[in-house]
Amino acid sequence: MAATRLTSAAMTATASVMLPRARRHSFLRTAVTRSRAATELTVVGIVATVVSIAWTWPLVLFLGSRLPAHPNDPTLLSWSMAWTAHGVFTGNVFDANQFYPFPDTLALSDSLLGYLPLSLIGSGPVAAVVRHNVLYILVPALCAVGGYALARQLGARLPAAAFVAVVVTWAPWRVAQGSHLHVLSIEAALFAVAALVRGHGFSFTKGYQPALVRPKWIVIGWLMAAWQTTIGWTIAMPMAWILAILCVLTVVFWLVAGRPAVPRRLVVANLAGGAAFAVVAALMAWPYLQATKLYPDGLATRLRELTIYSPTVQSFLAAPPNSTLWARPTAHFRDQVYGSEEMWLFPGVMIVILAAIGLVVSRWSVRARIMLAAALIVTVVFTMGTRIADGRFTYMVLVDYVPGGNYSRTPGRLIIFAAIIAAVLAAGALSRLMDLAQAGLGERRRPWVVVAAALVCLVALAEGRSHTVTTPVTYAPPAYAAAQGPTLVLPSGSQTDTTALLWSTDRFLPMRNGYGGQTPQAVNVTRALMQKFPDAASVRDLQSAGIRSVVVDLRRLAGTPYAGVPGRPVAGLPVTKRVMGPSILYQIAPR
């Protein structure tokens, strides 16, 4: 705060000397506003970081040895970030070392390429785990800042903006996605919308103000949207749809209004920023489109699973089992839905109450409320996937006709955007309620209104509290360090191969193991044959695939289909066997 006061004083002195009186006052108002906004965002970022550390405790104490929630996806994402740093220097970012020898295998899941600056720090499995966990703690803080900035730009009061920061960052439905960093990473989308709204000089309280158009912020907004596409398509794809719809609506409103004059700098900034977004999005989409052609079975699998993962009405009343506040009260509804984190979509009570009030009592205009309500209804319907009329007029339209619409098998993740819309409605309600309460109270009692609003934020924050679960990381045994690539690690399967991928971050040996939205059929054949390894059929398959080493991790073998592998002889086979501590290394002679 002291630094802020000194900066403001310096600006005042400079302006008094250099500017005429009329321009001096305008400059000072702008400088003070910018200083206040920067201070607010800094405070929000610091507080959100502290809350994130507390809400993920004790993860910060085990950054290199444990991973949050179910370890499968966090382990995969740890490998993904490490691979992107390696791939950038080799020139083959999407030709990852998994599912050897198939190409473009990174495109079978979100790449997290947008976190490349962090991915370049350190190397090896421990560094990969640390990077993931640091991001896991920092991403909520970034989301809170993005949500706060958006609400403030739209015209929300400070406590109402803080409420938005809380409910888009910590909510029961987000607890359910605790193992999916790529789903939780919505900060770039929030920053993008906040910057675009600011750049266009728009708010829900004052509408469009041409004098406040800031081309720089428009370009920044489009670049933030481009950044989101480099993190992953789980969030970027629906964000792109929403931005396209907003662009169309803007043109429609402009035509209805009689085509009023538009500042040229606004048009130029949108064209330049939009072009940059389009180029980045196209470059990121290309390998995913290629993967769709290379692995056509994946589309059929996603379509089959789409119905399974389409939420029911009960899903919106089901909180995850590790939710501190809502696990028990919503257990009945949780038992009625498919037992997956994709089906636990309870948004919290406070956001529902305030969003409902916001339809009637709000700082926002009636038109804004109607548009938000319509957007919320449409988003919720699409979130339900195929549950309404088999999705023929909703989600299946995206799947059948919209580019990239068939990428996701989990429509429930659209709850992210429904929650943001509901949060904006709630912010309008909370801001207006504070206005009305303070108008009816004396000067001394008005601060109590702020206290009451702060309590609302704390209750919402408590709704997002969960029992933090961390899982120890299994690092490579001696046999893997001695292996030569291409290699295969046993046990192998969708729930075990991410561990092998993490080990590979030391040398990035090509490996038959892998994990993603789908698995190449040939890899499934190898997994099945390896249950009899070492025998003639399994060895022939390995030789055909070019595999030179098989590593058996005895620590994880019990209870798997590969438990009998260590006791089988290799006599008469082109295979050599070495027992190395809690692991075995088999070397396969080439054909």
Short mmCIF file of N, CA, C and O in Angstrom, two decimals, residues 1 4 8 28-43 148 152 158:
data_model
loop_
_atom_site.label_atom_id
_atom_site.label_comp_id
_atom_site.label_asym_id
_atom_site.label_seq_id
_atom_site.Cartn_x
_atom_site.Cartn_y
_atom_site.Cartn_z
N MET A 1 0.83 -1.20 0.00
CA MET A 1 0.00 0.00 0.00
C MET A 1 0.87 1.26 0.00
O MET A 1 0.55 2.26 -0.64
N THR A 4 2.07 1.91 -3.36
CA THR A 4 0.98 2.44 -4.18
C THR A 4 0.82 3.94 -3.97
O THR A 4 0.65 4.72 -4.91
N SER A 8 1.34 6.92 -6.73
CA SER A 8 0.30 7.91 -7.03
C SER A 8 0.81 9.33 -6.84
O SER A 8 0.50 10.23 -7.62
N LEU A 28 -4.95 12.08 -13.91
CA LEU A 28 -4.89 11.64 -12.51
C LEU A 28 -5.98 10.61 -12.21
O LEU A 28 -5.74 9.61 -11.52
N ARG A 29 -7.18 10.84 -12.74
CA ARG A 29 -8.25 9.87 -12.52
C ARG A 29 -7.88 8.52 -13.11
O ARG A 29 -8.09 7.47 -12.49
N THR A 30 -7.31 8.53 -14.32
CA THR A 30 -6.91 7.27 -14.96
C THR A 30 -5.82 6.58 -14.16
O THR A 30 -5.84 5.36 -13.95
N ALA A 31 -4.82 7.36 -13.69
CA ALA A 31 -3.71 6.78 -12.95
C ALA A 31 -4.18 6.16 -11.64
O ALA A 31 -3.77 5.05 -11.28
N VAL A 32 -5.06 6.87 -10.93
CA VAL A 32 -5.57 6.35 -9.66
C VAL A 32 -6.39 5.08 -9.89
O VAL A 32 -6.29 4.10 -9.16
N THR A 33 -7.23 5.10 -10.96
CA THR A 33 -8.05 3.93 -11.27
C THR A 33 -7.18 2.72 -11.57
O THR A 33 -7.42 1.61 -11.09
N ARG A 34 -6.14 2.93 -12.39
CA ARG A 34 -5.25 1.83 -12.72
C ARG A 34 -4.53 1.32 -11.47
O ARG A 34 -4.38 0.10 -11.29
N SER A 35 -4.07 2.21 -10.64
CA SER A 35 -3.38 1.82 -9.43
C SER A 35 -4.29 1.01 -8.52
O SER A 35 -3.90 -0.01 -7.96
N ARG A 36 -5.55 1.45 -8.38
CA ARG A 36 -6.51 0.75 -7.53
C ARG A 36 -6.80 -0.63 -8.08
O ARG A 36 -6.85 -1.62 -7.34
N ALA A 37 -6.99 -0.72 -9.41
CA ALA A 37 -7.28 -2.02 -10.02
C ALA A 37 -6.11 -2.98 -9.83
O ALA A 37 -6.31 -4.16 -9.50
N ALA A 38 -4.89 -2.49 -10.04
CA ALA A 38 -3.72 -3.35 -9.87
C ALA A 38 -3.60 -3.82 -8.43
O ALA A 38 -3.27 -4.98 -8.17
N THR A 39 -3.90 -2.93 -7.49
CA THR A 39 -3.83 -3.30 -6.07
C THR A 39 -4.87 -4.36 -5.75
O THR A 39 -4.57 -5.35 -5.06
N GLU A 40 -6.09 -4.18 -6.25
CA GLU A 40 -7.15 -5.16 -6.00
C GLU A 40 -6.76 -6.54 -6.53
O GLU A 40 -6.89 -7.55 -5.83
N LEU A 41 -6.28 -6.58 -7.77
CA LEU A 41 -5.93 -7.86 -8.37
C LEU A 41 -4.76 -8.52 -7.65
O LEU A 41 -4.71 -9.75 -7.51
N THR A 42 -3.81 -7.71 -7.20
CA THR A 42 -2.67 -8.25 -6.45
C THR A 42 -3.13 -8.87 -5.15
O THR A 42 -2.72 -9.98 -4.78
N VAL A 43 -4.01 -8.17 -4.43
CA VAL A 43 -4.53 -8.69 -3.16
C VAL A 43 -5.31 -9.98 -3.41
O VAL A 43 -5.15 -10.96 -2.67
N TYR A 148 -12.52 -12.50 -10.72
CA TYR A 148 -12.67 -11.20 -10.07
C TYR A 148 -12.60 -10.06 -11.09
O TYR A 148 -13.43 -9.14 -11.08
N ARG A 152 -15.60 -7.33 -11.91
CA ARG A 152 -15.37 -5.89 -11.69
C ARG A 152 -15.57 -5.10 -12.98
O ARG A 152 -16.15 -4.01 -12.97
N LEU A 158 -17.02 -4.70 -5.12
CA LEU A 158 -15.85 -5.49 -4.72
C LEU A 158 -16.24 -6.81 -4.05
O LEU A 158 -15.74 -7.86 -4.45
#
